[in-house]
XYZ file of C-alpha atoms in Angstrom:
521
model
C -35.448 36.464 184.961
C -35.570 35.198 181.205
C -34.080 32.469 179.396
C -32.873 31.839 175.587
C -33.961 29.204 173.411
C -32.164 25.935 172.175
C -29.485 27.201 169.672
C -27.337 25.124 167.118
C -24.594 24.753 169.915
C -27.103 23.327 172.252
C -28.210 20.848 169.363
C -24.541 19.915 168.793
C -23.813 19.177 172.536
C -27.082 17.225 172.893
C -26.313 14.993 170.115
C -22.772 14.108 171.243
C -23.733 14.138 174.989
C -26.618 11.678 174.392
C -24.402 9.488 172.264
C -21.472 9.352 174.885
C -24.209 8.474 177.575
C -25.641 5.693 175.608
C -22.174 4.205 174.812
C -21.128 4.314 178.467
C -24.380 2.762 179.907
C -22.548 -0.530 180.835
C -19.876 1.366 182.748
C -22.557 3.328 184.651
C -24.349 0.107 185.489
C -21.226 -1.444 186.711
C -20.476 1.531 188.923
C -23.873 1.419 190.353
C -23.358 -2.264 191.018
C -20.262 -1.349 193.113
C -22.271 1.097 195.029
C -25.260 -1.167 195.758
C -22.654 -3.769 197.117
C -21.819 -1.492 199.828
C -24.486 -2.162 202.624
C -24.908 1.463 203.694
C -27.901 0.596 206.058
C -28.349 3.699 208.353
C -31.137 2.163 210.829
C -28.498 -0.073 212.409
C -25.332 1.845 213.070
C -23.714 -0.545 215.339
C -23.616 -2.959 212.640
C -23.488 -0.741 209.458
C -21.574 2.426 210.316
C -18.245 1.103 208.704
C -20.368 0.410 205.556
C -21.923 3.828 205.335
C -18.460 5.369 205.858
C -17.097 3.180 203.113
C -20.012 4.371 200.800
C -18.888 8.015 201.676
C -15.131 7.322 200.941
C -16.102 5.510 197.735
C -18.010 8.595 196.603
C -15.388 11.112 197.832
C -12.830 9.083 195.810
C -14.805 9.495 192.667
C -15.054 13.257 193.128
C -11.318 13.535 193.535
C -10.803 11.299 190.502
C -12.903 13.605 188.362
C -10.819 16.682 189.561
C -13.416 17.972 192.187
C -12.522 19.147 195.620
C -14.112 17.401 198.524
C -14.280 17.117 202.380
C -16.018 14.825 204.820
C -17.704 17.148 207.315
C -17.807 15.590 210.969
C -21.524 15.071 211.665
C -22.390 17.785 214.276
C -24.587 15.356 216.406
C -21.879 12.836 216.647
C -20.628 11.833 220.023
C -17.980 9.474 221.351
C -20.789 7.240 222.672
C -22.896 7.597 219.483
C -20.699 7.993 216.241
C -22.423 9.115 213.092
C -21.397 9.090 209.555
C -19.915 12.303 208.069
C -21.466 14.580 205.526
C -19.740 14.747 202.106
C -19.242 18.044 200.560
C -18.029 18.074 197.088
C -17.441 20.810 194.352
C -16.747 20.971 190.516
C -15.962 24.501 189.199
C -16.253 25.590 185.736
C -12.760 25.996 184.113
C -13.721 29.498 182.570
C -15.353 32.410 184.389
C -16.158 30.264 187.473
C -16.672 33.348 189.703
C -19.011 34.875 187.251
C -21.213 31.720 186.760
C -23.986 30.562 188.917
C -23.719 27.631 191.243
C -25.956 24.605 191.547
C -26.064 22.460 194.661
C -27.445 18.987 194.422
C -28.536 17.170 197.648
C -28.565 13.254 197.711
C -28.290 10.481 200.340
C -25.995 7.443 200.117
C -27.647 5.408 203.050
C -30.327 2.747 202.414
C -33.027 0.875 203.975
C -32.346 -2.650 205.425
C -32.821 -5.529 203.095
C -32.840 -9.293 203.539
C -33.535 -12.221 200.995
C -36.044 -13.613 203.392
C -38.120 -10.308 203.134
C -39.430 -11.512 199.631
C -36.511 -10.441 197.295
C -36.150 -12.449 194.181
C -32.370 -11.869 194.167
C -29.760 -10.622 196.525
C -30.653 -7.071 197.625
C -26.944 -5.916 197.507
C -26.115 -7.695 194.186
C -27.325 -5.392 191.320
C -29.209 -7.764 189.112
C -30.595 -7.053 185.680
C -34.004 -8.478 184.615
C -36.173 -7.323 181.744
C -34.337 -4.070 181.443
C -34.584 -3.408 185.094
C -31.797 -3.171 187.482
C -32.844 -4.746 190.794
C -30.830 -3.743 194.216
C -31.319 -1.842 197.398
C -30.401 1.757 196.809
C -30.547 1.411 192.961
C -33.256 4.121 192.628
C -33.213 5.452 196.412
C -30.963 7.272 196.123
C -27.650 5.926 194.826
C -28.446 5.784 191.136
C -29.762 9.445 190.883
C -27.144 10.819 193.312
C -24.230 9.169 191.705
C -25.452 10.362 188.198
C -24.232 13.741 188.768
C -20.584 12.449 188.743
C -21.424 10.922 185.461
C -22.616 14.129 184.098
C -19.326 15.920 185.140
C -17.228 12.954 183.651
C -19.125 13.345 180.330
C -18.435 17.024 180.060
C -14.747 16.256 180.580
C -14.662 13.503 178.106
C -16.325 15.614 175.525
C -14.052 18.543 176.268
C -17.063 20.755 177.169
C -16.689 23.221 180.170
C -19.277 23.063 182.900
C -21.845 25.830 182.333
C -21.926 26.492 185.977
C -20.356 25.317 189.191
C -21.742 22.300 190.748
C -21.727 21.498 194.584
C -22.640 18.184 196.154
C -24.259 17.812 199.456
C -24.530 14.059 200.305
C -25.561 12.546 203.747
C -25.573 8.985 205.098
C -28.514 9.231 207.699
C -31.541 10.285 205.536
C -33.201 7.006 205.874
C -33.045 7.346 209.739
C -34.164 11.009 210.145
C -31.188 12.805 208.744
C -29.619 12.974 212.068
C -27.159 16.052 212.097
C -27.910 17.235 208.668
C -30.274 20.089 209.732
C -27.748 21.390 212.097
C -25.059 21.070 209.237
C -27.074 22.926 206.656
C -27.785 25.857 209.122
C -24.111 26.282 209.813
C -23.130 25.801 206.074
C -25.660 28.443 205.089
C -24.029 31.239 207.077
C -21.887 34.035 205.330
C -18.760 32.567 203.481
C -19.645 28.866 204.187
C -20.173 26.123 201.832
C -23.932 26.771 200.930
C -23.693 30.604 201.022
C -22.979 31.197 197.232
C -25.454 28.713 195.938
C -27.906 30.005 193.569
C -30.141 26.890 192.965
C -30.825 23.692 194.497
C -31.991 20.316 192.936
C -32.959 17.051 194.528
C -33.682 13.961 192.839
C -35.126 11.626 195.667
C -38.664 11.158 194.754
C -40.671 9.505 191.674
C -42.785 10.020 188.808
C -46.606 9.968 189.339
C -46.626 7.026 186.937
C -44.333 4.639 184.956
C -43.963 6.613 181.811
C -44.489 10.424 182.036
C -41.688 12.451 183.633
C -42.594 15.117 186.107
C -41.332 17.904 188.435
C -42.516 18.116 191.832
C -43.292 21.527 193.321
C -45.067 20.707 196.531
C -44.818 18.220 199.432
C -47.247 17.735 202.459
C -46.118 18.089 205.947
C -46.650 15.814 208.962
C -48.116 15.782 212.417
C -47.656 12.520 214.021
C -49.731 11.816 217.270
C -49.629 9.308 219.991
C -52.790 9.079 222.086
C -52.420 6.873 225.358
C -55.316 5.716 227.789
C -54.193 4.028 230.894
C -56.452 1.943 233.201
C -54.060 0.121 235.547
C -50.597 0.004 236.728
C -49.992 -3.395 235.196
C -51.667 -5.801 232.631
C -54.605 -7.783 234.062
C -55.985 -11.363 233.503
C -58.897 -11.007 231.324
C -60.563 -14.297 232.696
C -60.214 -13.157 236.272
C -60.716 -9.337 236.108
C -62.639 -9.175 232.637
C -66.095 -7.322 233.373
C -64.971 -5.725 236.437
C -62.589 -2.845 235.356
C -62.667 0.020 232.843
C -60.631 -1.254 229.982
C -58.156 1.241 228.310
C -58.502 -0.591 224.853
C -62.298 -0.098 224.584
C -61.685 3.706 225.377
C -59.063 3.643 222.627
C -61.093 1.998 219.934
C -63.904 4.590 220.463
C -61.394 7.561 220.291
C -59.720 6.566 217.078
C -63.177 5.923 215.517
C -64.014 9.737 215.921
C -60.962 10.920 213.895
C -61.857 10.304 210.381
C -64.917 9.092 208.228
C -64.106 5.682 206.749
C -66.196 5.947 203.653
C -64.994 9.513 202.617
C -61.731 10.138 204.250
C -62.996 13.454 205.735
C -61.111 14.398 208.922
C -63.925 14.926 211.805
C -61.758 17.311 213.925
C -63.206 20.912 214.270
C -60.760 23.565 213.071
C -58.452 21.380 211.058
C -59.405 22.957 207.645
C -59.276 26.668 208.887
C -55.924 27.314 207.311
C -56.156 25.293 204.125
C -56.171 27.605 201.225
C -59.058 27.805 198.681
C -58.427 26.065 195.369
C -57.926 28.632 192.638
C -58.569 28.289 188.777
C -55.087 28.659 187.980
C -54.247 25.717 190.363
C -57.008 23.578 188.835
C -55.580 24.097 185.500
C -52.295 22.469 186.483
C -54.128 19.177 187.178
C -55.899 19.077 183.749
C -53.321 17.425 181.720
C -51.619 15.388 184.192
C -51.178 11.724 182.916
C -52.985 9.760 185.525
C -55.366 6.834 185.064
C -57.771 5.923 188.180
C -58.178 2.178 187.079
C -54.310 1.805 186.620
C -53.938 3.386 190.119
C -56.217 0.821 191.534
C -53.864 -1.978 190.417
C -50.812 -0.191 191.440
C -52.224 0.301 195.071
C -53.462 -3.408 195.047
C -57.003 -2.538 195.780
C -58.464 -3.637 192.518
C -58.900 -7.212 193.509
C -60.073 -6.215 197.046
C -62.456 -3.311 197.293
C -62.102 -2.013 193.661
C -62.803 1.333 195.102
C -61.110 4.846 195.700
C -62.048 7.636 197.852
C -62.595 9.944 194.814
C -64.080 9.267 191.525
C -62.325 11.619 189.357
C -58.635 12.460 188.633
C -58.626 15.928 189.922
C -60.457 15.191 193.183
C -58.267 12.018 193.749
C -54.905 13.884 193.142
C -56.010 16.797 195.250
C -56.862 14.304 198.117
C -53.482 12.969 197.634
C -51.486 16.180 197.498
C -53.584 19.236 198.080
C -55.647 18.634 201.074
C -54.847 17.233 204.453
C -55.353 13.405 205.275
C -55.522 11.537 208.588
C -54.316 7.956 208.748
C -54.476 5.599 211.661
C -51.400 3.522 211.914
C -52.206 1.054 214.896
C -52.593 0.414 218.617
C -49.655 -0.586 220.771
C -50.652 -2.343 223.987
C -50.100 -5.743 225.737
C -49.162 -8.665 223.510
C -52.393 -9.380 221.481
C -51.647 -13.240 221.716
C -52.307 -13.327 225.410
C -55.623 -13.065 227.018
C -54.884 -10.069 229.193
C -56.410 -6.614 229.836
C -53.888 -4.016 228.669
C -52.839 -1.611 231.510
C -52.426 0.979 228.959
C -52.396 1.261 225.176
C -51.334 3.861 222.681
C -52.983 4.700 219.390
C -50.799 6.099 216.633
C -51.954 8.261 213.822
C -50.823 11.070 211.620
C -52.382 13.944 209.697
C -50.340 15.049 206.317
C -50.372 18.776 206.378
C -50.574 21.393 203.560
C -49.302 24.745 203.245
C -50.353 27.242 205.955
C -51.101 24.568 208.432
C -48.668 24.628 211.563
C -47.969 21.496 213.435
C -48.521 23.208 216.743
C -51.866 24.756 215.822
C -52.933 21.489 214.590
C -51.843 19.849 217.986
C -54.127 22.128 219.716
C -57.203 21.264 217.641
C -56.448 17.524 217.724
C -55.823 17.593 221.578
C -59.108 19.480 222.082
C -60.984 16.976 219.914
C -59.825 13.885 221.757
C -60.527 15.441 225.203
C -63.974 16.437 224.268
C -64.567 12.939 222.738
C -62.870 11.118 225.823
C -65.184 13.321 228.084
C -68.239 11.968 226.285
C -67.108 8.312 227.232
C -67.405 9.218 231.055
C -64.345 7.119 231.525
C -62.453 7.117 234.849
C -59.252 6.205 232.863
C -56.585 8.561 232.145
C -55.823 10.024 228.669
C -52.866 11.827 227.265
C -51.875 13.162 223.808
C -48.523 14.022 222.392
C -47.169 15.308 219.121
C -44.108 13.111 218.456
C -43.228 14.658 215.339
C -44.040 17.797 213.314
C -43.011 19.142 209.992
C -44.539 21.841 207.788
C -45.640 21.396 204.178
C -43.474 22.884 201.388
C -44.727 24.588 198.407
C -42.586 26.137 195.495
C -43.424 28.036 192.374
C -43.607 25.922 189.280
C -42.852 28.814 187.061
C -39.482 29.689 188.853
C -36.645 29.745 186.439
C -35.191 26.659 188.236
C -38.292 24.739 187.292
C -38.425 26.122 183.808
C -34.940 24.942 183.158
C -35.830 21.403 184.475
C -38.883 21.495 182.182
C -37.005 22.398 179.173
C -34.214 19.776 179.861
C -36.918 17.209 180.352
C -38.598 17.979 177.193
C -35.500 17.906 175.047
C -34.930 14.376 176.455
C -38.440 12.875 176.442
C -40.053 15.029 173.659
C -42.842 16.380 175.992
C -43.333 18.835 178.761
C -43.343 17.170 182.284
C -46.190 16.982 184.536
C -46.021 19.449 187.262
C -46.949 17.522 190.306
C -47.172 17.524 194.150
C -46.683 14.644 196.515
C -48.468 13.448 199.617
C -45.116 12.421 201.405
C -42.742 14.513 203.261
C -39.152 15.498 202.494
C -38.333 17.523 205.464
C -34.771 18.612 204.010
C -36.448 20.378 201.114
C -38.071 23.040 203.094
C -35.284 23.165 205.517
C -32.648 23.912 202.648
C -35.033 26.526 201.296
C -35.668 28.295 204.499
C -31.933 28.287 205.590
C -30.609 29.505 202.344
C -33.539 31.547 200.790
C -32.700 29.776 197.441
C -35.203 27.795 195.208
C -35.211 23.972 195.377
C -36.321 21.848 192.545
C -37.445 18.446 192.927
C -36.537 16.695 189.774
C -37.478 12.873 189.965
C -35.855 10.589 187.589
C -37.301 7.212 188.797
C -40.616 5.643 188.074
C -43.577 5.236 190.333
C -43.108 1.444 190.541
C -39.431 1.404 191.628
C -40.523 0.075 194.985
C -38.171 2.209 197.069
C -38.054 1.016 200.740
C -39.741 -2.365 199.568
C -38.820 -5.603 198.314
C -37.302 -5.909 194.782
C -36.454 -2.212 194.535
C -35.364 -1.458 190.996
C -34.136 1.377 188.687
C -35.151 1.224 184.991
C -32.100 0.975 182.736
C -34.108 3.703 180.520
C -34.561 5.746 183.670
C -30.807 5.632 184.488
C -29.705 6.630 181.036
C -32.392 9.210 180.447
C -31.880 10.588 183.934
C -28.098 11.480 183.232
C -29.267 13.047 179.988
C -31.930 15.272 181.820
C -29.471 16.271 184.561
C -26.945 17.044 181.898
C -29.157 19.219 179.895
C -30.608 20.861 183.051
C -27.476 22.565 184.011
C -27.116 24.023 180.512
C -30.680 25.312 180.477
C -30.183 26.650 184.094
C -26.962 28.469 183.085
C -29.048 30.588 180.568
C -30.860 32.283 183.283
C -30.143 35.950 183.092
C -29.548 38.452 185.937
C -27.233 38.406 188.949
C -26.535 35.497 190.922
C -29.558 34.994 193.240
C -27.361 34.254 196.301
C -25.756 37.863 195.825
C -29.001 39.312 196.933
C -30.287 38.597 200.464
C -32.704 41.493 200.448
C -36.212 41.296 202.225
C -39.200 41.647 199.902
C -40.295 45.366 199.243
C -42.709 46.678 201.557
C -45.906 48.373 200.537
C -44.448 51.740 200.977
C -41.417 50.825 198.994
C -43.780 49.505 196.153
C -45.252 52.996 195.967
C -41.689 54.446 194.686
C -42.543 55.580 191.107
C -42.047 52.924 188.625
C -41.327 50.091 191.149
C -44.488 48.159 190.486
C -44.188 48.536 186.633
C -40.565 47.783 186.645
C -41.040 44.599 188.758
C -38.519 45.432 191.535
C -38.292 42.394 193.758
C -36.022 43.590 196.259
C -34.284 46.628 197.696
C -31.129 46.308 195.795
C -32.915 46.689 192.470
C -34.257 50.176 193.435
């Protein structure tokens, strides 16, 4: 696939589009304030389900107001005993040649994390408050601000009398902050022939953040997750430590020793045999992607609040540290659950919780086997008569895209037109399971296009969205669809062929002409 360069019409549209966005910034802020005021907290459905539904209705009303079509899909996992919020489907079709034009689908979520003033907020978390050119409020950056920006992109085109260069579909949920319950089942159904997602050619998600505060980026990789619980049991009930201490084999002692065998504290090296077997070798081409990334280790110490404590990081150079965050697996111990620590008792059983962030080619089930084997070996060394068990409570594979894909190139060109520089191409250490699931279900490329800064404090106290990021985010998304519309060739969704076999690649001319699937032969 190839693309054209910016022409005079592009420049003319860019100028008027930018001016329109800047003039309407107060309007966008007031609308975001309306959305933030809706307490769509998904972790407490008995209390907040009506608010999540209200947020869905509010957004659907805007889609209808702007001339789009919409529907609220009942959550496939909802029951009478456990009602769940619906999934919002919206669509804006180009006025001219809609059938010929390609289709972009945008995923976002309209639910938020809980927030209370007593948590440490400086202002009411559900009243959007401006301080120092920053917009503070729960959901301002995660994910109401970015998700709703697509509506203002559509509106701007209408106000300026410019047809959409491609069709836009919206896929918004209200349970992302609580595991996206029902969303995976919905996507699987919606990806079937003739369903809502079957004609989508590209996907875009803006639900992550820049690496730093100032430099935009595009994200092409996410680590997966394997979350473990190891339990040691020594008795049928908790025991008095004064009466029975020194006479029984205590579960907590075994647990502390087991957890200490998992990872080296000074280096972060995972001490589990076989854990690195499927990790890919770093290539020169991959190293080159890290060279120009805007990242400062000293500033990172301040951001992570370790500067005044340890003043130290596990790695001493930029590339090694970023690869440690994104490129290689890491193991974190999260805590031990047992008896109330304020009571002087011996826990009858205790559970240690830890997770391993996975990278491409690591399979959670295979990781489970090597982790279980390691813990069983180390437990045997203790010669303890207690009982130990291990479970993998949650597993998700890593996701890795191609930063040279036309979808990414379109995002990069749009970003450069707004910010005057190419974005950094980054990976992230966290997991967004919906990303890989969408790609697997539809076989279409997913672009992670973050518009928020690294210090937006999503999920934390005083979450904020910079005014400049709100304005420039709308600009980037608007230009992105124009750049993406320039991608040549047939609609990607029109071809569902499997990649060519080695025998088919031997067809005369196949390799030289770059055939990618059977329908091109």
